[in-house]
Coordinates of N, CA and C and ligand atoms in Angstrom, one line a residue:
M18 N 63.0 16.5 35.2 CA 62.5 15.3 34.5 C 61.0 15.1 34.8
T19 N 60.2 14.9 33.8 CA 58.8 14.7 34.1 C 58.6 13.3 34.7
E20 N 57.4 13.2 35.4 CA 57.0 12.0 36.0 C 56.9 10.8 35.0
Q21 N 56.4 11.2 33.8 CA 56.2 10.2 32.7 C 57.6 9.7 32.3
K22 N 58.6 10.6 32.1 CA 59.9 10.1 31.7 C 60.5 9.2 32.7
E23 N 60.3 9.6 34.0 CA 60.9 8.8 35.1 C 60.3 7.4 35.0
E24 N 59.0 7.3 34.8 CA 58.3 6.0 34.7 C 58.9 5.1 33.6
K25 N 59.3 5.7 32.5 CA 59.8 4.9 31.4 C 61.2 4.3 31.7
K26 N 61.8 4.9 32.7 CA 63.1 4.4 33.1 C 63.1 3.2 34.1
R27 N 61.9 2.8 34.4 CA 61.8 1.7 35.4 C 61.0 0.6 34.9
T28 N 61.4 -0.6 35.3 CA 60.7 -1.8 35.0 C 60.4 -2.6 36.3
K29 N 59.4 -3.5 36.2 CA 59.0 -4.3 37.4 C 59.9 -5.5 37.4
N30 N 60.5 -5.8 38.6 CA 61.3 -7.0 38.8 C 60.5 -7.9 39.8
V31 N 60.2 -9.1 39.4 CA 59.4 -10.0 40.2 C 60.3 -11.1 40.7
R32 N 60.4 -11.4 42.0 CA 61.2 -12.5 42.5 C 60.7 -12.8 43.9
L33 N 61.2 -14.0 44.3 CA 60.8 -14.4 45.7 C 61.7 -13.7 46.7
R34 N 61.2 -13.3 47.8 CA 61.9 -12.7 48.9 C 61.8 -13.6 50.1
I35 N 62.9 -13.7 50.9 CA 62.8 -14.4 52.2 C 62.5 -13.3 53.2
V36 N 61.3 -13.4 53.7 CA 60.9 -12.3 54.7 C 61.6 -12.4 56.0
D37 N 61.7 -13.7 56.5 CA 62.3 -13.9 57.8 C 62.7 -15.3 57.9
I38 N 64.0 -15.6 57.7 CA 64.5 -17.0 57.7 C 64.4 -17.6 59.1
D39 N 64.4 -16.8 60.1 CA 64.3 -17.3 61.5 C 62.9 -18.0 61.8
R40 N 62.0 -17.7 60.9 CA 60.6 -18.3 61.2 C 60.5 -19.6 60.5
C41 N 61.5 -20.0 59.7 CA 61.4 -21.3 59.0 C 61.6 -22.5 59.9
V42 N 60.6 -23.4 59.9 CA 60.7 -24.6 60.7 C 61.1 -25.9 59.9
G43 N 61.4 -25.7 58.7 CA 61.9 -26.8 57.9 C 60.9 -27.8 57.4
C44 N 59.6 -27.4 57.4 CA 58.5 -28.3 57.0 C 58.5 -28.7 55.5
Q45 N 59.2 -27.9 54.7 CA 59.3 -28.1 53.3 C 58.0 -28.0 52.5
N46 N 57.0 -27.4 53.1 CA 55.7 -27.2 52.5 C 55.9 -26.4 51.2
C47 N 56.8 -25.5 51.1 CA 57.1 -24.7 49.9 C 57.6 -25.6 48.8
M48 N 58.5 -26.6 49.2 CA 59.0 -27.5 48.2 C 57.9 -28.4 47.6
F49 N 57.1 -28.9 48.5 CA 56.0 -29.8 48.1 C 55.1 -29.0 47.1
A50 N 54.8 -27.8 47.5 CA 53.9 -26.9 46.7 C 54.5 -26.7 45.3
C51 N 55.8 -26.4 45.2 CA 56.5 -26.2 44.0 C 56.4 -27.4 43.1
S52 N 56.6 -28.6 43.6 CA 56.5 -29.8 42.9 C 55.1 -30.0 42.4
R53 N 54.1 -29.8 43.3 CA 52.7 -30.0 43.0 C 52.2 -29.1 41.8
R54 N 52.9 -27.9 41.7 CA 52.6 -27.0 40.6 C 52.6 -27.6 39.3
T55 N 53.5 -28.6 39.1 CA 53.7 -29.3 37.8 C 53.0 -30.7 37.9
G56 N 52.1 -30.9 38.9 CA 51.4 -32.1 39.0 C 52.2 -33.3 39.6
N57 N 53.2 -33.0 40.3 CA 54.1 -34.0 40.9 C 54.0 -34.0 42.4
A58 N 53.9 -35.2 42.9 CA 53.9 -35.4 44.4 C 55.4 -35.4 44.8
G59 N 55.6 -35.3 46.1 CA 57.0 -35.4 46.7 C 57.8 -34.1 46.4
L60 N 59.1 -34.2 46.5 CA 60.0 -33.0 46.5 C 60.9 -33.0 45.2
E61 N 60.8 -34.0 44.5 CA 61.8 -34.2 43.4 C 61.8 -33.1 42.3
K62 N 60.6 -32.5 42.1 CA 60.5 -31.5 41.0 C 60.5 -30.0 41.5
S63 N 61.0 -29.9 42.7 CA 60.9 -28.5 43.3 C 62.0 -27.6 42.8
C64 N 61.7 -26.4 42.6 CA 62.7 -25.3 42.2 C 63.1 -24.5 43.4
I65 N 62.8 -24.9 44.6 CA 63.2 -24.2 45.8 C 63.7 -25.3 46.7
G66 N 64.7 -24.9 47.6 CA 65.2 -25.9 48.5 C 65.3 -25.4 49.9
V67 N 65.0 -26.3 50.8 CA 65.1 -26.0 52.3 C 66.0 -27.1 52.9
R68 N 66.9 -26.6 53.7 CA 67.7 -27.6 54.4 C 68.2 -27.1 55.7
S69 N 68.5 -28.0 56.6 CA 69.0 -27.7 57.9 C 70.4 -27.1 57.8
V70 N 70.7 -26.2 58.6 CA 72.1 -25.6 58.7 C 72.9 -26.6 59.5
G71 N 72.3 -27.4 60.3 CA 73.0 -28.4 61.2 C 72.4 -28.4 62.6
G72 N 71.4 -29.2 62.8 CA 70.8 -29.2 64.1 C 69.6 -28.2 64.2
M73 N 68.6 -28.6 64.9 CA 67.4 -27.8 65.0 C 67.7 -26.4 65.6
E74 N 68.6 -26.3 66.5 CA 68.9 -25.0 67.1 C 69.5 -24.0 66.2
R75 N 70.1 -24.5 65.1 CA 70.8 -23.6 64.2 C 69.9 -23.2 63.0
G76 N 68.8 -23.8 62.9 CA 67.8 -23.4 61.9 C 68.0 -23.9 60.5
F77 N 67.4 -23.2 59.5 CA 67.4 -23.7 58.2 C 67.8 -22.6 57.2
V78 N 68.1 -23.1 56.0 CA 68.3 -22.1 54.9 C 67.3 -22.5 53.8
V79 N 66.9 -21.4 53.1 CA 66.0 -21.6 52.0 C 66.8 -21.1 50.8
V80 N 66.9 -22.0 49.8 CA 67.7 -21.7 48.6 C 66.7 -21.4 47.5
V81 N 66.7 -20.2 47.0 CA 65.8 -19.8 46.0 C 66.4 -18.8 45.0
C82 N 66.0 -18.8 43.8 CA 66.6 -18.0 42.7 C 66.3 -16.5 43.1
R83 N 67.4 -15.7 43.1 CA 67.3 -14.3 43.4 C 67.1 -13.4 42.2
A84 N 66.9 -14.0 41.1 CA 66.6 -13.2 39.9 C 67.7 -12.2 39.6
C85 N 69.0 -12.6 39.5 CA 70.1 -11.7 39.3 C 69.8 -10.8 38.1
E86 N 70.3 -9.6 38.2 CA 70.1 -8.6 37.1 C 70.9 -9.0 35.9
D87 N 72.1 -9.6 36.1 CA 72.9 -10.1 35.0 C 73.3 -11.5 35.2
P88 N 72.3 -12.4 35.0 CA 72.4 -13.8 35.5 C 73.5 -14.6 34.9
P89 N 74.4 -15.1 35.8 CA 75.5 -15.9 35.3 C 75.0 -17.2 34.7
C90 N 73.9 -17.8 35.1 CA 73.4 -19.0 34.6 C 73.1 -18.9 33.1
A91 N 72.6 -17.7 32.7 CA 72.2 -17.5 31.3 C 73.5 -17.4 30.5
K92 N 74.5 -16.7 31.1 CA 75.7 -16.4 30.3 C 76.5 -17.7 29.9
V93 N 76.4 -18.7 30.7 CA 77.2 -19.9 30.5 C 76.5 -21.0 29.6
C94 N 75.3 -20.8 29.3 CA 74.5 -21.8 28.6 C 75.0 -21.8 27.1
P95 N 75.6 -23.0 26.7 CA 76.2 -23.0 25.3 C 75.1 -23.0 24.2
V96 N 73.8 -23.3 24.6 CA 72.8 -23.3 23.5 C 71.7 -22.3 23.7
D97 N 72.0 -21.3 24.5 CA 71.1 -20.2 24.8 C 69.7 -20.7 25.2
A98 N 69.7 -21.7 26.0 CA 68.4 -22.3 26.5 C 67.9 -21.4 27.6
I99 N 68.8 -20.6 28.3 CA 68.3 -19.8 29.4 C 68.4 -18.3 28.9
T100 N 67.3 -17.6 29.1 CA 67.3 -16.2 28.6 C 66.8 -15.4 29.8
V101 N 67.1 -14.1 29.7 CA 66.8 -13.2 30.8 C 65.4 -12.7 30.6
R102 N 64.6 -12.7 31.6 CA 63.2 -12.2 31.5 C 63.2 -10.7 31.8
E103 N 62.4 -10.0 31.0 CA 62.3 -8.6 31.1 C 61.9 -8.1 32.5
E104 N 61.0 -9.0 33.2 CA 60.6 -8.6 34.5 C 61.5 -9.2 35.6
G105 N 62.7 -9.6 35.2 CA 63.6 -10.1 36.2 C 63.7 -11.6 36.2
G106 N 64.9 -12.1 36.5 CA 65.1 -13.6 36.5 C 65.3 -14.1 35.1
V107 N 65.2 -15.4 35.0 CA 65.5 -16.1 33.8 C 64.3 -17.1 33.4
R108 N 64.3 -17.5 32.2 CA 63.4 -18.5 31.7 C 64.2 -19.6 31.0
I109 N 63.7 -20.8 31.0 CA 64.5 -21.8 30.3 C 63.6 -22.5 29.2
D110 N 64.3 -22.8 28.1 CA 63.6 -23.5 27.1 C 64.2 -25.0 27.1
L111 N 63.4 -25.9 27.7 CA 63.9 -27.2 27.9 C 64.1 -28.0 26.6
N112 N 63.5 -27.5 25.6 CA 63.7 -28.2 24.3 C 65.1 -27.9 23.7
K113 N 65.6 -26.8 24.1 CA 67.0 -26.4 23.6 C 68.0 -27.0 24.6
C114 N 67.7 -27.2 25.8 CA 68.7 -27.6 26.9 C 69.3 -29.0 26.5
I115 N 70.6 -29.1 26.7 CA 71.3 -30.4 26.4 C 71.8 -31.0 27.7
G116 N 71.4 -30.4 28.8 CA 71.7 -31.1 30.1 C 73.2 -31.1 30.6
C117 N 73.9 -30.0 30.1 CA 75.3 -30.0 30.4 C 75.7 -29.6 31.9
K118 N 74.7 -29.0 32.6 CA 74.8 -28.5 34.0 C 75.7 -27.3 34.2
N119 N 76.1 -26.6 33.1 CA 76.9 -25.4 33.2 C 76.1 -24.4 34.1
C120 N 74.8 -24.3 33.9 CA 74.0 -23.3 34.6 C 74.0 -23.6 36.1
Q121 N 73.9 -24.8 36.4 CA 73.9 -25.2 37.8 C 75.2 -24.9 38.5
D122 N 76.3 -25.1 37.8 CA 77.6 -24.8 38.3 C 77.8 -23.3 38.4
A123 N 77.2 -22.5 37.5 CA 77.4 -21.1 37.5 C 76.6 -20.3 38.5
C124 N 75.5 -20.9 39.0 CA 74.6 -20.1 39.9 C 75.3 -20.0 41.3
P125 N 75.6 -18.8 41.7 CA 76.3 -18.6 43.0 C 75.5 -19.0 44.2
L126 N 74.3 -19.2 44.1 CA 73.4 -19.5 45.2 C 73.0 -21.0 45.2
G127 N 73.4 -21.7 44.2 CA 72.9 -23.1 44.1 C 71.4 -23.2 43.9
A128 N 70.9 -22.2 43.2 CA 69.4 -22.1 43.0 C 68.9 -22.8 41.8
I129 N 69.7 -23.5 41.1 CA 69.2 -24.3 39.9 C 69.3 -25.8 40.4
F130 N 68.1 -26.3 40.5 CA 67.9 -27.7 40.9 C 67.9 -28.6 39.7
W131 N 68.0 -29.9 40.0 CA 68.1 -30.9 38.9 C 67.0 -31.9 38.8
D132 N 66.4 -32.1 37.7 CA 65.4 -33.1 37.5 C 66.1 -34.3 36.9
K133 N 66.2 -35.3 37.8 CA 67.0 -36.5 37.5 C 66.3 -37.3 36.4
E134 N 65.0 -37.2 36.4 CA 64.2 -38.0 35.4 C 64.5 -37.5 34.0
S135 N 64.4 -36.2 33.8 CA 64.6 -35.6 32.4 C 66.1 -35.3 32.2
N136 N 66.9 -35.2 33.3 CA 68.3 -34.8 33.2 C 68.3 -33.3 32.7
K137 N 67.4 -32.5 33.2 CA 67.4 -31.1 32.8 C 67.2 -30.2 34.1
P138 N 67.5 -29.0 34.0 CA 67.4 -28.1 35.2 C 66.0 -27.8 35.6
L139 N 65.8 -27.5 36.9 CA 64.6 -27.0 37.4 C 64.8 -25.6 37.8
V140 N 64.2 -24.7 37.2 CA 64.4 -23.2 37.4 C 63.1 -22.6 37.9
C141 N 63.3 -21.7 38.9 CA 62.2 -21.0 39.5 C 61.4 -20.2 38.3
V142 N 60.1 -20.2 38.4 CA 59.3 -19.4 37.5 C 58.7 -18.1 38.1
Y143 N 59.1 -17.9 39.3 CA 58.7 -16.6 40.0 C 57.1 -16.5 40.1
C144 N 56.4 -17.6 40.3 CA 55.0 -17.5 40.4 C 54.5 -17.2 41.8
G145 N 55.3 -17.5 42.8 CA 54.9 -17.3 44.2 C 54.0 -18.3 44.8
Y146 N 53.8 -19.4 44.1 CA 52.9 -20.5 44.6 C 53.4 -21.0 45.9
C147 N 54.7 -21.2 46.0 CA 55.3 -21.8 47.2 C 55.0 -20.9 48.4
A148 N 55.1 -19.6 48.2 CA 54.9 -18.7 49.4 C 53.5 -18.8 50.0
Q149 N 52.5 -19.2 49.1 CA 51.1 -19.3 49.6 C 51.0 -20.5 50.6
Y150 N 51.9 -21.4 50.5 CA 51.8 -22.6 51.4 C 52.7 -22.6 52.6
C151 N 53.5 -21.5 52.7 CA 54.4 -21.4 53.9 C 53.5 -21.1 55.1
P152 N 53.5 -21.9 56.1 CA 52.6 -21.6 57.3 C 53.1 -20.5 58.2
H153 N 54.4 -20.1 58.0 CA 55.0 -19.1 58.8 C 55.4 -17.8 58.1
N154 N 54.9 -17.7 56.9 CA 55.1 -16.5 56.0 C 56.6 -16.2 55.9
V155 N 57.4 -17.2 55.7 CA 58.8 -17.0 55.5 C 59.1 -16.4 54.1
L156 N 58.2 -16.7 53.1 CA 58.5 -16.3 51.8 C 57.4 -15.3 51.3
A157 N 57.8 -14.5 50.3 CA 56.8 -13.6 49.7 C 57.3 -13.3 48.3
L158 N 56.3 -13.2 47.4 CA 56.7 -12.8 46.0 C 56.8 -11.2 46.1
E159 N 57.9 -10.7 45.6 CA 58.1 -9.3 45.7 C 58.2 -8.7 44.3
K160 N 57.6 -7.5 44.2 CA 57.6 -6.8 42.9 C 58.3 -5.5 43.2
T161 N 59.4 -5.3 42.6 CA 60.2 -4.0 42.9 C 60.4 -3.2 41.6
E162 N 60.5 -1.9 41.7 CA 60.8 -1.1 40.6 C 62.3 -1.1 40.4
V163 N 62.7 -1.3 39.2 CA 64.1 -1.4 38.9 C 64.5 -0.2 37.9
S164 N 65.5 0.5 38.3 CA 65.9 1.6 37.4 C 66.6 1.1 36.2
T165 N 66.3 1.6 35.1 CA 67.0 1.1 33.9 C 67.8 2.3 33.2
G166 N 67.7 3.5 33.8 CA 68.4 4.6 33.2 C 69.6 5.1 34.0
S167 N 69.7 6.3 34.3 CA 70.9 6.9 34.9 C 71.2 6.3 36.3
T168 N 70.2 5.8 37.0 CA 70.4 5.3 38.3 C 70.6 3.8 38.4
K169 N 70.9 3.3 37.2 CA 71.1 1.8 37.1 C 72.2 1.3 38.1
E170 N 73.3 2.1 38.1 CA 74.4 1.7 39.0 C 73.9 1.6 40.4
A171 N 73.1 2.5 40.9 CA 72.6 2.5 42.2 C 71.8 1.2 42.5
S172 N 71.0 0.8 41.5 CA 70.2 -0.4 41.7 C 71.0 -1.6 41.7
K173 N 72.1 -1.6 41.0 CA 73.1 -2.7 41.0 C 73.7 -2.9 42.4
E174 N 74.0 -1.7 43.0 CA 74.6 -1.7 44.3 C 73.6 -2.3 45.3
E175 N 72.3 -1.9 45.2 CA 71.2 -2.5 46.0 C 71.1 -4.0 45.9
E176 N 71.2 -4.4 44.6 CA 71.1 -5.8 44.3 C 72.3 -6.6 45.0
K177 N 73.5 -6.0 44.9 CA 74.6 -6.7 45.5 C 74.4 -6.8 47.0
E178 N 73.9 -5.7 47.6 CA 73.7 -5.7 49.1 C 72.7 -6.8 49.4
E179 N 71.6 -6.9 48.6 CA 70.6 -7.9 48.9 C 71.2 -9.3 48.8
E180 N 72.0 -9.5 47.7 CA 72.6 -10.8 47.5 C 73.6 -11.2 48.6
K181 N 74.3 -10.2 49.2 CA 75.2 -10.5 50.3 C 74.3 -10.9 51.5
E182 N 73.2 -10.2 51.7 CA 72.3 -10.6 52.8 C 71.8 -12.0 52.6
A183 N 71.4 -12.3 51.4 CA 70.9 -13.7 51.0 C 71.9 -14.7 51.3
A184 N 73.2 -14.4 50.9 CA 74.2 -15.4 51.1 C 74.5 -15.7 52.6
K185 N 74.3 -14.7 53.4 CA 74.6 -14.8 54.9 C 73.8 -15.9 55.5
G186 N 72.4 -15.9 55.3 CA 71.7 -16.9 56.1 C 70.4 -17.3 55.3
V187 N 70.1 -16.6 54.3 CA 68.8 -17.0 53.7 C 69.1 -18.0 52.6
T188 N 70.2 -18.0 51.9 CA 70.4 -19.0 50.9 C 71.7 -19.7 51.2
A189 N 72.0 -20.8 50.5 CA 73.2 -21.5 50.7 C 74.2 -21.1 49.6
Ligands
SF4_204 S1 72.1 -27.6 31.4 FE1 70.8 -26.9 29.7 S2 70.2 -24.8 30.3 FE2 71.9 -25.4 31.6 S3 73.7 -24.5 30.6 FE3 73.5 -26.7 29.9 S4 72.3 -26.5 28.0 FE4 72.0 -24.6 29.1
SF4_205 S1 69.3 -19.3 38.9 FE1 71.1 -18.4 40.1 S2 72.4 -17.3 38.6 FE2 70.4 -17.7 37.6 S3 69.2 -15.8 38.0 FE3 68.7 -17.3 39.7 S4 70.2 -16.8 41.3 FE4 70.9 -15.8 39.4

């Protein structure tokens, strides 16, 4: 197979990665940054979550969208407000959304947050702004090559492994 053909079988997947959860001190700077991205102070509009596992000695979990390859959140939306992004993850059309919370219930990681003001979901946009404000480099925006051809199954296995890792300590 030529290099050019190989290239055609791959797409870029962009998502947030937890580099090292043990470095998280629970400052919530990432949450404040995410809210600020949309011109809001405080934590209410954040699409990322940080919480204590229970006591300082046990550390924290960071809940963040893992950009599932076959996102359950998009599958359950009755009005197709959530669609799959070509570069990984999902996007939401808030004009279509009817606020049913199916997507929130379907996300295995709890990575869809809720905007109480609009009664609509808050979904990660994979911009990496939060990562820039983490003082301990816990987060990073990662761009990975994803196979779309014959090795797709292998990439799915990799995805599953990563999600298992995420579920262990990185996400809730
Ligand atoms: S809350 Fe909105 S985006 Fe989520 S499943 Fe319901 S209609 Fe779709
Ligand atoms: S919000 Fe949840 S289900 Fe949807 S793509 Fe992200 S991790 Fe997957």
